[in-house]
Amino acid sequence: MPKITFDKDTRAKLVAGLSHYLRDELDLEVKGFDAEFLLDFVTERLGPYWYNQGLHDAQALYREKLEAISEAVYDIEQPVKPL
């Protein structure tokens, strides 16, 4: 599995969001490198669970859509008369 990474702007937004959440909900001041390290931990340890669930959801949707396409193709099949 490829490593989960974020571009610089997204990473900054995630760190800020994590810091705000911890401050507002848990009265914890976690900023700077500490917030980045916490984001890295969450990304590395928990991220794969969300990533894998997303893949499973996409596979289920793909199977569902493929089945619908197969049915649609069958529906437009022309009747064959004996020769």
PDB file of N, CA, C and O in Angstrom:
ATOM      1  N   MET A   1       0.844  -1.175   0.000  1.00  0.00           N
ATOM      2  CA  MET A   1       0.000   0.000   0.000  1.00  0.00           C
ATOM      3  C   MET A   1       0.889   1.238   0.000  1.00  0.00           C
ATOM      4  O   MET A   1       1.855   1.301   0.766  1.00  0.00           O
ATOM      5  N   PRO A   2       0.552   2.208  -0.830  1.00  0.00           N
ATOM      6  CA  PRO A   2       1.354   3.432  -0.810  1.00  0.00           C
ATOM      7  C   PRO A   2       1.153   4.190   0.499  1.00  0.00           C
ATOM      8  O   PRO A   2       0.084   4.109   1.114  1.00  0.00           O
ATOM      9  N   LYS A   3       2.180   4.886   0.919  1.00  0.00           N
ATOM     10  CA  LYS A   3       2.108   5.673   2.143  1.00  0.00           C
ATOM     11  C   LYS A   3       1.112   6.811   1.948  1.00  0.00           C
ATOM     12  O   LYS A   3       1.077   7.448   0.891  1.00  0.00           O
ATOM     13  N   ILE A   4       0.305   7.061   2.960  1.00  0.00           N
ATOM     14  CA  ILE A   4      -0.669   8.152   2.896  1.00  0.00           C
ATOM     15  C   ILE A   4       0.079   9.453   3.152  1.00  0.00           C
ATOM     16  O   ILE A   4       0.720   9.622   4.196  1.00  0.00           O
ATOM     17  N   THR A   5       0.017  10.356   2.191  1.00  0.00           N
ATOM     18  CA  THR A   5       0.696  11.645   2.321  1.00  0.00           C
ATOM     19  C   THR A   5      -0.263  12.766   1.932  1.00  0.00           C
ATOM     20  O   THR A   5      -1.258  12.537   1.250  1.00  0.00           O
ATOM     21  N   PHE A   6       0.052  13.951   2.366  1.00  0.00           N
ATOM     22  CA  PHE A   6      -0.738  15.142   2.060  1.00  0.00           C
ATOM     23  C   PHE A   6       0.188  16.234   1.559  1.00  0.00           C
ATOM     24  O   PHE A   6       1.338  16.329   1.988  1.00  0.00           O
ATOM     25  N   ASP A   7      -0.334  17.068   0.663  1.00  0.00           N
ATOM     26  CA  ASP A   7       0.479  18.197   0.222  1.00  0.00           C
ATOM     27  C   ASP A   7       0.606  19.197   1.386  1.00  0.00           C
ATOM     28  O   ASP A   7      -0.086  19.089   2.396  1.00  0.00           O
ATOM     29  N   LYS A   8       1.490  20.156   1.229  1.00  0.00           N
ATOM     30  CA  LYS A   8       1.835  21.074   2.309  1.00  0.00           C
ATOM     31  C   LYS A   8       0.618  21.830   2.838  1.00  0.00           C
ATOM     32  O   LYS A   8       0.427  21.941   4.050  1.00  0.00           O
ATOM     33  N   ASP A   9      -0.228  22.342   1.930  1.00  0.00           N
ATOM     34  CA  ASP A   9      -1.399  23.112   2.352  1.00  0.00           C
ATOM     35  C   ASP A   9      -2.415  22.244   3.083  1.00  0.00           C
ATOM     36  O   ASP A   9      -2.961  22.645   4.116  1.00  0.00           O
ATOM     37  N   THR A  10      -2.655  21.058   2.564  1.00  0.00           N
ATOM     38  CA  THR A  10      -3.602  20.151   3.213  1.00  0.00           C
ATOM     39  C   THR A  10      -3.089  19.748   4.588  1.00  0.00           C
ATOM     40  O   THR A  10      -3.840  19.724   5.566  1.00  0.00           O
ATOM     41  N   ARG A  11      -1.803  19.443   4.656  1.00  0.00           N
ATOM     42  CA  ARG A  11      -1.209  19.058   5.945  1.00  0.00           C
ATOM     43  C   ARG A  11      -1.363  20.184   6.962  1.00  0.00           C
ATOM     44  O   ARG A  11      -1.726  19.936   8.114  1.00  0.00           O
ATOM     45  N   ALA A  12      -1.122  21.417   6.541  1.00  0.00           N
ATOM     46  CA  ALA A  12      -1.265  22.567   7.447  1.00  0.00           C
ATOM     47  C   ALA A  12      -2.711  22.697   7.930  1.00  0.00           C
ATOM     48  O   ALA A  12      -2.956  22.971   9.114  1.00  0.00           O
ATOM     49  N   LYS A  13      -3.670  22.493   7.035  1.00  0.00           N
ATOM     50  CA  LYS A  13      -5.084  22.561   7.428  1.00  0.00           C
ATOM     51  C   LYS A  13      -5.439  21.443   8.405  1.00  0.00           C
ATOM     52  O   LYS A  13      -6.189  21.660   9.363  1.00  0.00           O
ATOM     53  N   LEU A  14      -4.930  20.243   8.165  1.00  0.00           N
ATOM     54  CA  LEU A  14      -5.203  19.129   9.065  1.00  0.00           C
ATOM     55  C   LEU A  14      -4.609  19.363  10.446  1.00  0.00           C
ATOM     56  O   LEU A  14      -5.251  19.101  11.466  1.00  0.00           O
ATOM     57  N   VAL A  15      -3.389  19.865  10.488  1.00  0.00           N
ATOM     58  CA  VAL A  15      -2.734  20.159  11.767  1.00  0.00           C
ATOM     59  C   VAL A  15      -3.514  21.231  12.514  1.00  0.00           C
ATOM     60  O   VAL A  15      -3.778  21.098  13.719  1.00  0.00           O
ATOM     61  N   ALA A  16      -3.927  22.280  11.806  1.00  0.00           N
ATOM     62  CA  ALA A  16      -4.697  23.349  12.447  1.00  0.00           C
ATOM     63  C   ALA A  16      -6.038  22.821  12.955  1.00  0.00           C
ATOM     64  O   ALA A  16      -6.450  23.133  14.078  1.00  0.00           O
ATOM     65  N   GLY A  17      -6.702  22.017  12.138  1.00  0.00           N
ATOM     66  CA  GLY A  17      -7.983  21.450  12.561  1.00  0.00           C
ATOM     67  C   GLY A  17      -7.837  20.551  13.780  1.00  0.00           C
ATOM     68  O   GLY A  17      -8.673  20.591  14.695  1.00  0.00           O
ATOM     69  N   LEU A  18      -6.800  19.745  13.794  1.00  0.00           N
ATOM     70  CA  LEU A  18      -6.540  18.872  14.926  1.00  0.00           C
ATOM     71  C   LEU A  18      -6.253  19.698  16.180  1.00  0.00           C
ATOM     72  O   LEU A  18      -6.789  19.417  17.259  1.00  0.00           O
ATOM     73  N   SER A  19      -5.460  20.736  16.044  1.00  0.00           N
ATOM     74  CA  SER A  19      -5.141  21.612  17.182  1.00  0.00           C
ATOM     75  C   SER A  19      -6.401  22.273  17.720  1.00  0.00           C
ATOM     76  O   SER A  19      -6.616  22.319  18.943  1.00  0.00           O
ATOM     77  N   HIS A  20      -7.242  22.789  16.819  1.00  0.00           N
ATOM     78  CA  HIS A  20      -8.487  23.447  17.250  1.00  0.00           C
ATOM     79  C   HIS A  20      -9.423  22.457  17.941  1.00  0.00           C
ATOM     80  O   HIS A  20     -10.036  22.786  18.962  1.00  0.00           O
ATOM     81  N   TYR A  21      -9.534  21.264  17.388  1.00  0.00           N
ATOM     82  CA  TYR A  21     -10.400  20.255  17.995  1.00  0.00           C
ATOM     83  C   TYR A  21      -9.936  19.922  19.407  1.00  0.00           C
ATOM     84  O   TYR A  21     -10.741  19.893  20.351  1.00  0.00           O
ATOM     85  N   LEU A  22      -8.654  19.660  19.569  1.00  0.00           N
ATOM     86  CA  LEU A  22      -8.124  19.302  20.881  1.00  0.00           C
ATOM     87  C   LEU A  22      -8.315  20.435  21.884  1.00  0.00           C
ATOM     88  O   LEU A  22      -8.638  20.186  23.054  1.00  0.00           O
ATOM     89  N   ARG A  23      -8.143  21.678  21.427  1.00  0.00           N
ATOM     90  CA  ARG A  23      -8.333  22.824  22.312  1.00  0.00           C
ATOM     91  C   ARG A  23      -9.808  22.990  22.686  1.00  0.00           C
ATOM     92  O   ARG A  23     -10.148  23.122  23.856  1.00  0.00           O
ATOM     93  N   ASP A  24     -10.683  22.950  21.682  1.00  0.00           N
ATOM     94  CA  ASP A  24     -12.100  23.225  21.916  1.00  0.00           C
ATOM     95  C   ASP A  24     -12.822  22.096  22.650  1.00  0.00           C
ATOM     96  O   ASP A  24     -13.681  22.344  23.493  1.00  0.00           O
ATOM     97  N   GLU A  25     -12.504  20.866  22.312  1.00  0.00           N
ATOM     98  CA  GLU A  25     -13.236  19.727  22.867  1.00  0.00           C
ATOM     99  C   GLU A  25     -12.596  19.123  24.115  1.00  0.00           C
ATOM    100  O   GLU A  25     -13.297  18.583  24.959  1.00  0.00           O
ATOM    101  N   LEU A  26     -11.269  19.208  24.200  1.00  0.00           N
ATOM    102  CA  LEU A  26     -10.579  18.535  25.301  1.00  0.00           C
ATOM    103  C   LEU A  26      -9.738  19.476  26.170  1.00  0.00           C
ATOM    104  O   LEU A  26      -9.051  19.018  27.077  1.00  0.00           O
ATOM    105  N   ASP A  27      -9.787  20.768  25.877  1.00  0.00           N
ATOM    106  CA  ASP A  27      -8.986  21.755  26.599  1.00  0.00           C
ATOM    107  C   ASP A  27      -7.502  21.395  26.627  1.00  0.00           C
ATOM    108  O   ASP A  27      -6.816  21.543  27.635  1.00  0.00           O
ATOM    109  N   LEU A  28      -6.996  20.901  25.488  1.00  0.00           N
ATOM    110  CA  LEU A  28      -5.581  20.569  25.351  1.00  0.00           C
ATOM    111  C   LEU A  28      -4.947  21.514  24.340  1.00  0.00           C
ATOM    112  O   LEU A  28      -5.483  21.710  23.259  1.00  0.00           O
ATOM    113  N   GLU A  29      -3.827  22.073  24.711  1.00  0.00           N
ATOM    114  CA  GLU A  29      -3.082  22.921  23.788  1.00  0.00           C
ATOM    115  C   GLU A  29      -1.995  22.071  23.124  1.00  0.00           C
ATOM    116  O   GLU A  29      -0.963  21.785  23.726  1.00  0.00           O
ATOM    117  N   VAL A  30      -2.255  21.655  21.918  1.00  0.00           N
ATOM    118  CA  VAL A  30      -1.294  20.861  21.145  1.00  0.00           C
ATOM    119  C   VAL A  30      -1.062  21.622  19.856  1.00  0.00           C
ATOM    120  O   VAL A  30      -1.963  21.739  19.027  1.00  0.00           O
ATOM    121  N   LYS A  31       0.138  22.155  19.698  1.00  0.00           N
ATOM    122  CA  LYS A  31       0.444  22.991  18.539  1.00  0.00           C
ATOM    123  C   LYS A  31       1.773  22.570  17.925  1.00  0.00           C
ATOM    124  O   LYS A  31       2.499  21.746  18.469  1.00  0.00           O
ATOM    125  N   GLY A  32       2.064  23.182  16.797  1.00  0.00           N
ATOM    126  CA  GLY A  32       3.366  23.018  16.160  1.00  0.00           C
ATOM    127  C   GLY A  32       3.746  21.575  15.888  1.00  0.00           C
ATOM    128  O   GLY A  32       2.955  20.796  15.369  1.00  0.00           O
ATOM    129  N   PHE A  33       4.987  21.254  16.264  1.00  0.00           N
ATOM    130  CA  PHE A  33       5.512  19.914  15.991  1.00  0.00           C
ATOM    131  C   PHE A  33       4.702  18.829  16.697  1.00  0.00           C
ATOM    132  O   PHE A  33       4.527  17.735  16.170  1.00  0.00           O
ATOM    133  N   ASP A  34       4.217  19.134  17.905  1.00  0.00           N
ATOM    134  CA  ASP A  34       3.429  18.133  18.628  1.00  0.00           C
ATOM    135  C   ASP A  34       2.164  17.778  17.850  1.00  0.00           C
ATOM    136  O   ASP A  34       1.801  16.610  17.739  1.00  0.00           O
ATOM    137  N   ALA A  35       1.509  18.774  17.298  1.00  0.00           N
ATOM    138  CA  ALA A  35       0.308  18.522  16.499  1.00  0.00           C
ATOM    139  C   ALA A  35       0.670  17.771  15.219  1.00  0.00           C
ATOM    140  O   ALA A  35      -0.080  16.891  14.777  1.00  0.00           O
ATOM    141  N   GLU A  36       1.812  18.094  14.631  1.00  0.00           N
ATOM    142  CA  GLU A  36       2.253  17.385  13.426  1.00  0.00           C
ATOM    143  C   GLU A  36       2.575  15.924  13.737  1.00  0.00           C
ATOM    144  O   GLU A  36       2.221  15.032  12.965  1.00  0.00           O
ATOM    145  N   PHE A  37       3.219  15.681  14.867  1.00  0.00           N
ATOM    146  CA  PHE A  37       3.527  14.309  15.263  1.00  0.00           C
ATOM    147  C   PHE A  37       2.241  13.522  15.529  1.00  0.00           C
ATOM    148  O   PHE A  37       2.143  12.341  15.175  1.00  0.00           O
ATOM    149  N   LEU A  38       1.253  14.176  16.138  1.00  0.00           N
ATOM    150  CA  LEU A  38      -0.017  13.515  16.387  1.00  0.00           C
ATOM    151  C   LEU A  38      -0.720  13.205  15.064  1.00  0.00           C
ATOM    152  O   LEU A  38      -1.261  12.109  14.884  1.00  0.00           O
ATOM    153  N   LEU A  39      -0.671  14.146  14.123  1.00  0.00           N
ATOM    154  CA  LEU A  39      -1.252  13.905  12.801  1.00  0.00           C
ATOM    155  C   LEU A  39      -0.540  12.731  12.131  1.00  0.00           C
ATOM    156  O   LEU A  39      -1.199  11.866  11.540  1.00  0.00           O
ATOM    157  N   ASP A  40       0.774  12.677  12.230  1.00  0.00           N
ATOM    158  CA  ASP A  40       1.525  11.560  11.645  1.00  0.00           C
ATOM    159  C   ASP A  40       1.093  10.229  12.263  1.00  0.00           C
ATOM    160  O   ASP A  40       0.916   9.242  11.555  1.00  0.00           O
ATOM    161  N   PHE A  41       0.913  10.219  13.581  1.00  0.00           N
ATOM    162  CA  PHE A  41       0.480   9.004  14.258  1.00  0.00           C
ATOM    163  C   PHE A  41      -0.899   8.571  13.757  1.00  0.00           C
ATOM    164  O   PHE A  41      -1.110   7.406  13.403  1.00  0.00           O
ATOM    165  N   VAL A  42      -1.832   9.506  13.725  1.00  0.00           N
ATOM    166  CA  VAL A  42      -3.192   9.195  13.281  1.00  0.00           C
ATOM    167  C   VAL A  42      -3.168   8.713  11.833  1.00  0.00           C
ATOM    168  O   VAL A  42      -3.828   7.728  11.478  1.00  0.00           O
ATOM    169  N   THR A  43      -2.389   9.392  10.995  1.00  0.00           N
ATOM    170  CA  THR A  43      -2.307   9.029   9.581  1.00  0.00           C
ATOM    171  C   THR A  43      -1.716   7.636   9.406  1.00  0.00           C
ATOM    172  O   THR A  43      -2.255   6.822   8.653  1.00  0.00           O
ATOM    173  N   GLU A  44      -0.632   7.352  10.104  1.00  0.00           N
ATOM    174  CA  GLU A  44       0.061   6.077   9.934  1.00  0.00           C
ATOM    175  C   GLU A  44      -0.675   4.906  10.584  1.00  0.00           C
ATOM    176  O   GLU A  44      -0.695   3.801  10.045  1.00  0.00           O
ATOM    177  N   ARG A  45      -1.285   5.147  11.737  1.00  0.00           N
ATOM    178  CA  ARG A  45      -1.904   4.045  12.479  1.00  0.00           C
ATOM    179  C   ARG A  45      -3.389   3.874  12.177  1.00  0.00           C
ATOM    180  O   ARG A  45      -3.886   2.755  12.131  1.00  0.00           O
ATOM    181  N   LEU A  46      -4.106   4.984  12.016  1.00  0.00           N
ATOM    182  CA  LEU A  46      -5.550   4.905  11.792  1.00  0.00           C
ATOM    183  C   LEU A  46      -5.925   5.088  10.327  1.00  0.00           C
ATOM    184  O   LEU A  46      -6.916   4.515   9.867  1.00  0.00           O
ATOM    185  N   GLY A  47      -5.128   5.863   9.616  1.00  0.00           N
ATOM    186  CA  GLY A  47      -5.409   6.151   8.211  1.00  0.00           C
ATOM    187  C   GLY A  47      -5.639   4.916   7.363  1.00  0.00           C
ATOM    188  O   GLY A  47      -6.585   4.885   6.564  1.00  0.00           O
ATOM    189  N   PRO A  48      -4.824   3.872   7.503  1.00  0.00           N
ATOM    190  CA  PRO A  48      -5.040   2.679   6.688  1.00  0.00           C
ATOM    191  C   PRO A  48      -6.421   2.044   6.887  1.00  0.00           C
ATOM    192  O   PRO A  48      -6.991   1.480   5.953  1.00  0.00           O
ATOM    193  N   TYR A  49      -6.988   2.137   8.076  1.00  0.00           N
ATOM    194  CA  TYR A  49      -8.333   1.596   8.286  1.00  0.00           C
ATOM    195  C   TYR A  49      -9.358   2.342   7.433  1.00  0.00           C
ATOM    196  O   TYR A  49     -10.210   1.736   6.783  1.00  0.00           O
ATOM    197  N   TRP A  50      -9.277   3.681   7.441  1.00  0.00           N
ATOM    198  CA  TRP A  50     -10.203   4.493   6.639  1.00  0.00           C
ATOM    199  C   TRP A  50      -9.942   4.294   5.150  1.00  0.00           C
ATOM    200  O   TRP A  50     -10.868   4.205   4.353  1.00  0.00           O
ATOM    201  N   TYR A  51      -8.689   4.241   4.790  1.00  0.00           N
ATOM    202  CA  TYR A  51      -8.299   4.043   3.394  1.00  0.00           C
ATOM    203  C   TYR A  51      -8.853   2.712   2.884  1.00  0.00           C
ATOM    204  O   TYR A  51      -9.478   2.641   1.826  1.00  0.00           O
ATOM    205  N   ASN A  52      -8.623   1.647   3.661  1.00  0.00           N
ATOM    206  CA  ASN A  52      -9.094   0.321   3.259  1.00  0.00           C
ATOM    207  C   ASN A  52     -10.614   0.266   3.193  1.00  0.00           C
ATOM    208  O   ASN A  52     -11.182  -0.364   2.301  1.00  0.00           O
ATOM    209  N   GLN A  53     -11.287   0.919   4.149  1.00  0.00           N
ATOM    210  CA  GLN A  53     -12.748   0.947   4.111  1.00  0.00           C
ATOM    211  C   GLN A  53     -13.226   1.667   2.858  1.00  0.00           C
ATOM    212  O   GLN A  53     -14.189   1.237   2.215  1.00  0.00           O
ATOM    213  N   GLY A  54     -12.543   2.732   2.492  1.00  0.00           N
ATOM    214  CA  GLY A  54     -12.878   3.437   1.257  1.00  0.00           C
ATOM    215  C   GLY A  54     -12.723   2.548   0.032  1.00  0.00           C
ATOM    216  O   GLY A  54     -13.553   2.571  -0.879  1.00  0.00           O
ATOM    217  N   LEU A  55     -11.660   1.748   0.023  1.00  0.00           N
ATOM    218  CA  LEU A  55     -11.464   0.806  -1.083  1.00  0.00           C
ATOM    219  C   LEU A  55     -12.571  -0.236  -1.125  1.00  0.00           C
ATOM    220  O   LEU A  55     -13.092  -0.555  -2.195  1.00  0.00           O
ATOM    221  N   HIS A  56     -12.950  -0.757   0.039  1.00  0.00           N
ATOM    222  CA  HIS A  56     -14.028  -1.751   0.091  1.00  0.00           C
ATOM    223  C   HIS A  56     -15.350  -1.141  -0.384  1.00  0.00           C
ATOM    224  O   HIS A  56     -16.105  -1.783  -1.119  1.00  0.00           O
ATOM    225  N   ASP A  57     -15.607   0.092   0.032  1.00  0.00           N
ATOM    226  CA  ASP A  57     -16.824   0.778  -0.403  1.00  0.00           C
ATOM    227  C   ASP A  57     -16.809   0.995  -1.915  1.00  0.00           C
ATOM    228  O   ASP A  57     -17.819   0.807  -2.592  1.00  0.00           O
ATOM    229  N   ALA A  58     -15.645   1.382  -2.444  1.00  0.00           N
ATOM    230  CA  ALA A  58     -15.525   1.595  -3.896  1.00  0.00           C
ATOM    231  C   ALA A  58     -15.709   0.287  -4.650  1.00  0.00           C
ATOM    232  O   ALA A  58     -16.363   0.256  -5.702  1.00  0.00           O
ATOM    233  N   GLN A  59     -15.147  -0.810  -4.133  1.00  0.00           N
ATOM    234  CA  GLN A  59     -15.313  -2.114  -4.784  1.00  0.00           C
ATOM    235  C   GLN A  59     -16.781  -2.533  -4.801  1.00  0.00           C
ATOM    236  O   GLN A  59     -17.278  -3.051  -5.808  1.00  0.00           O
ATOM    237  N   ALA A  60     -17.485  -2.310  -3.704  1.00  0.00           N
ATOM    238  CA  ALA A  60     -18.901  -2.669  -3.640  1.00  0.00           C
ATOM    239  C   ALA A  60     -19.704  -1.839  -4.641  1.00  0.00           C
ATOM    240  O   ALA A  60     -20.574  -2.368  -5.345  1.00  0.00           O
ATOM    241  N   LEU A  61     -19.402  -0.556  -4.714  1.00  0.00           N
ATOM    242  CA  LEU A  61     -20.089   0.310  -5.671  1.00  0.00           C
ATOM    243  C   LEU A  61     -19.775  -0.108  -7.103  1.00  0.00           C
ATOM    244  O   LEU A  61     -20.667  -0.161  -7.956  1.00  0.00           O
ATOM    245  N   TYR A  62     -18.523  -0.449  -7.363  1.00  0.00           N
ATOM    246  CA  TYR A  62     -18.111  -0.894  -8.684  1.00  0.00           C
ATOM    247  C   TYR A  62     -18.870  -2.154  -9.087  1.00  0.00           C
ATOM    248  O   TYR A  62     -19.379  -2.260 -10.201  1.00  0.00           O
ATOM    249  N   ARG A  63     -18.947  -3.129  -8.171  1.00  0.00           N
ATOM    250  CA  ARG A  63     -19.690  -4.366  -8.459  1.00  0.00           C
ATOM    251  C   ARG A  63     -21.159  -4.074  -8.742  1.00  0.00           C
ATOM    252  O   ARG A  63     -21.751  -4.637  -9.668  1.00  0.00           O
ATOM    253  N   GLU A  64     -21.742  -3.178  -7.957  1.00  0.00           N
ATOM    254  CA  GLU A  64     -23.148  -2.808  -8.137  1.00  0.00           C
ATOM    255  C   GLU A  64     -23.373  -2.167  -9.505  1.00  0.00           C
ATOM    256  O   GLU A  64     -24.315  -2.516 -10.222  1.00  0.00           O
ATOM    257  N   LYS A  65     -22.508  -1.235  -9.869  1.00  0.00           N
ATOM    258  CA  LYS A  65     -22.643  -0.550 -11.159  1.00  0.00           C
ATOM    259  C   LYS A  65     -22.376  -1.507 -12.316  1.00  0.00           C
ATOM    260  O   LYS A  65     -23.049  -1.437 -13.347  1.00  0.00           O
ATOM    261  N   LEU A  66     -21.406  -2.394 -12.165  1.00  0.00           N
ATOM    262  CA  LEU A  66     -21.102  -3.367 -13.208  1.00  0.00           C
ATOM    263  C   LEU A  66     -22.294  -4.299 -13.428  1.00  0.00           C
ATOM    264  O   LEU A  66     -22.635  -4.628 -14.569  1.00  0.00           O
ATOM    265  N   GLU A  67     -22.936  -4.697 -12.356  1.00  0.00           N
ATOM    266  CA  GLU A  67     -24.133  -5.535 -12.462  1.00  0.00           C
ATOM    267  C   GLU A  67     -25.238  -4.783 -13.198  1.00  0.00           C
ATOM    268  O   GLU A  67     -25.925  -5.351 -14.064  1.00  0.00           O
ATOM    269  N   ALA A  68     -25.415  -3.504 -12.883  1.00  0.00           N
ATOM    270  CA  ALA A  68     -26.436  -2.694 -13.557  1.00  0.00           C
ATOM    271  C   ALA A  68     -26.131  -2.563 -15.050  1.00  0.00           C
ATOM    272  O   ALA A  68     -27.043  -2.629 -15.888  1.00  0.00           O
ATOM    273  N   ILE A  69     -24.860  -2.393 -15.400  1.00  0.00           N
ATOM    274  CA  ILE A  69     -24.468  -2.304 -16.808  1.00  0.00           C
ATOM    275  C   ILE A  69     -24.734  -3.630 -17.512  1.00  0.00           C
ATOM    276  O   ILE A  69     -25.266  -3.654 -18.623  1.00  0.00           O
ATOM    277  N   SER A  70     -24.384  -4.732 -16.844  1.00  0.00           N
ATOM    278  CA  SER A  70     -24.632  -6.049 -17.444  1.00  0.00           C
ATOM    279  C   SER A  70     -26.117  -6.259 -17.702  1.00  0.00           C
ATOM    280  O   SER A  70     -26.513  -6.770 -18.755  1.00  0.00           O
ATOM    281  N   GLU A  71     -26.949  -5.854 -16.760  1.00  0.00           N
ATOM    282  CA  GLU A  71     -28.395  -5.979 -16.940  1.00  0.00           C
ATOM    283  C   GLU A  71     -28.884  -5.089 -18.078  1.00  0.00           C
ATOM    284  O   GLU A  71     -29.742  -5.499 -18.870  1.00  0.00           O
ATOM    285  N   ALA A  72     -28.345  -3.877 -18.170  1.00  0.00           N
ATOM    286  CA  ALA A  72     -28.742  -2.958 -19.229  1.00  0.00           C
ATOM    287  C   ALA A  72     -28.367  -3.510 -20.602  1.00  0.00           C
ATOM    288  O   ALA A  72     -29.138  -3.388 -21.566  1.00  0.00           O
ATOM    289  N   VAL A  73     -27.203  -4.113 -20.711  1.00  0.00           N
ATOM    290  CA  VAL A  73     -26.782  -4.719 -21.980  1.00  0.00           C
ATOM    291  C   VAL A  73     -27.709  -5.887 -22.315  1.00  0.00           C
ATOM    292  O   VAL A  73     -28.139  -6.046 -23.458  1.00  0.00           O
ATOM    293  N   TYR A  74     -28.036  -6.697 -21.346  1.00  0.00           N
ATOM    294  CA  TYR A  74     -28.946  -7.821 -21.572  1.00  0.00           C
ATOM    295  C   TYR A  74     -30.318  -7.309 -22.023  1.00  0.00           C
ATOM    296  O   TYR A  74     -30.950  -7.902 -22.903  1.00  0.00           O
ATOM    297  N   ASP A  75     -30.776  -6.210 -21.435  1.00  0.00           N
ATOM    298  CA  ASP A  75     -32.087  -5.636 -21.773  1.00  0.00           C
ATOM    299  C   ASP A  75     -32.193  -5.194 -23.223  1.00  0.00           C
ATOM    300  O   ASP A  75     -33.284  -5.204 -23.794  1.00  0.00           O
ATOM    301  N   ILE A  76     -31.090  -4.784 -23.828  1.00  0.00           N
ATOM    302  CA  ILE A  76     -31.155  -4.305 -25.216  1.00  0.00           C
ATOM    303  C   ILE A  76     -30.852  -5.406 -26.232  1.00  0.00           C
ATOM    304  O   ILE A  76     -30.809  -5.167 -27.437  1.00  0.00           O
ATOM    305  N   GLU A  77     -30.684  -6.623 -25.739  1.00  0.00           N
ATOM    306  CA  GLU A  77     -30.441  -7.740 -26.645  1.00  0.00           C
ATOM    307  C   GLU A  77     -31.668  -7.934 -27.538  1.00  0.00           C
ATOM    308  O   GLU A  77     -32.798  -7.852 -27.069  1.00  0.00           O
ATOM    309  N   GLN A  78     -31.408  -8.150 -28.794  1.00  0.00           N
ATOM    310  CA  GLN A  78     -32.485  -8.338 -29.769  1.00  0.00           C
ATOM    311  C   GLN A  78     -32.933  -9.796 -29.793  1.00  0.00           C
ATOM    312  O   GLN A  78     -32.107 -10.701 -29.698  1.00  0.00           O
ATOM    313  N   PRO A  79     -34.232 -10.001 -29.927  1.00  0.00           N
ATOM    314  CA  PRO A  79     -34.709 -11.387 -30.036  1.00  0.00           C
ATOM    315  C   PRO A  79     -34.238 -11.990 -31.379  1.00  0.00           C
ATOM    316  O   PRO A  79     -34.121 -11.305 -32.365  1.00  0.00           O
ATOM    317  N   VAL A  80     -33.952 -13.247 -31.331  1.00  0.00           N
ATOM    318  CA  VAL A  80     -33.470 -13.955 -32.522  1.00  0.00           C
ATOM    319  C   VAL A  80     -34.586 -14.885 -33.000  1.00  0.00           C
ATOM    320  O   VAL A  80     -35.129 -15.672 -32.230  1.00  0.00           O
ATOM    321  N   LYS A  81     -34.899 -14.771 -34.296  1.00  0.00           N
ATOM    322  CA  LYS A  81     -35.902 -15.665 -34.890  1.00  0.00           C
ATOM    323  C   LYS A  81     -35.179 -16.811 -35.567  1.00  0.00           C
ATOM    324  O   LYS A  81     -34.089 -16.640 -36.116  1.00  0.00           O
ATOM    325  N   PRO A  82     -35.798 -17.975 -35.523  1.00  0.00           N
ATOM    326  CA  PRO A  82     -35.147 -19.109 -36.188  1.00  0.00           C
ATOM    327  C   PRO A  82     -34.969 -18.842 -37.684  1.00  0.00           C
ATOM    328  O   PRO A  82     -35.798 -18.202 -38.300  1.00  0.00           O
ATOM    329  N   LEU A  83     -33.929 -19.372 -38.254  1.00  0.00           N
ATOM    330  CA  LEU A  83     -33.661 -19.187 -39.694  1.00  0.00           C
ATOM    331  C   LEU A  83     -34.432 -20.190 -40.512  1.00  0.00           C
ATOM    332  O   LEU A  83     -34.747 -21.259 -40.244  1.00  0.00           O
TER     333      LEU A  83
END
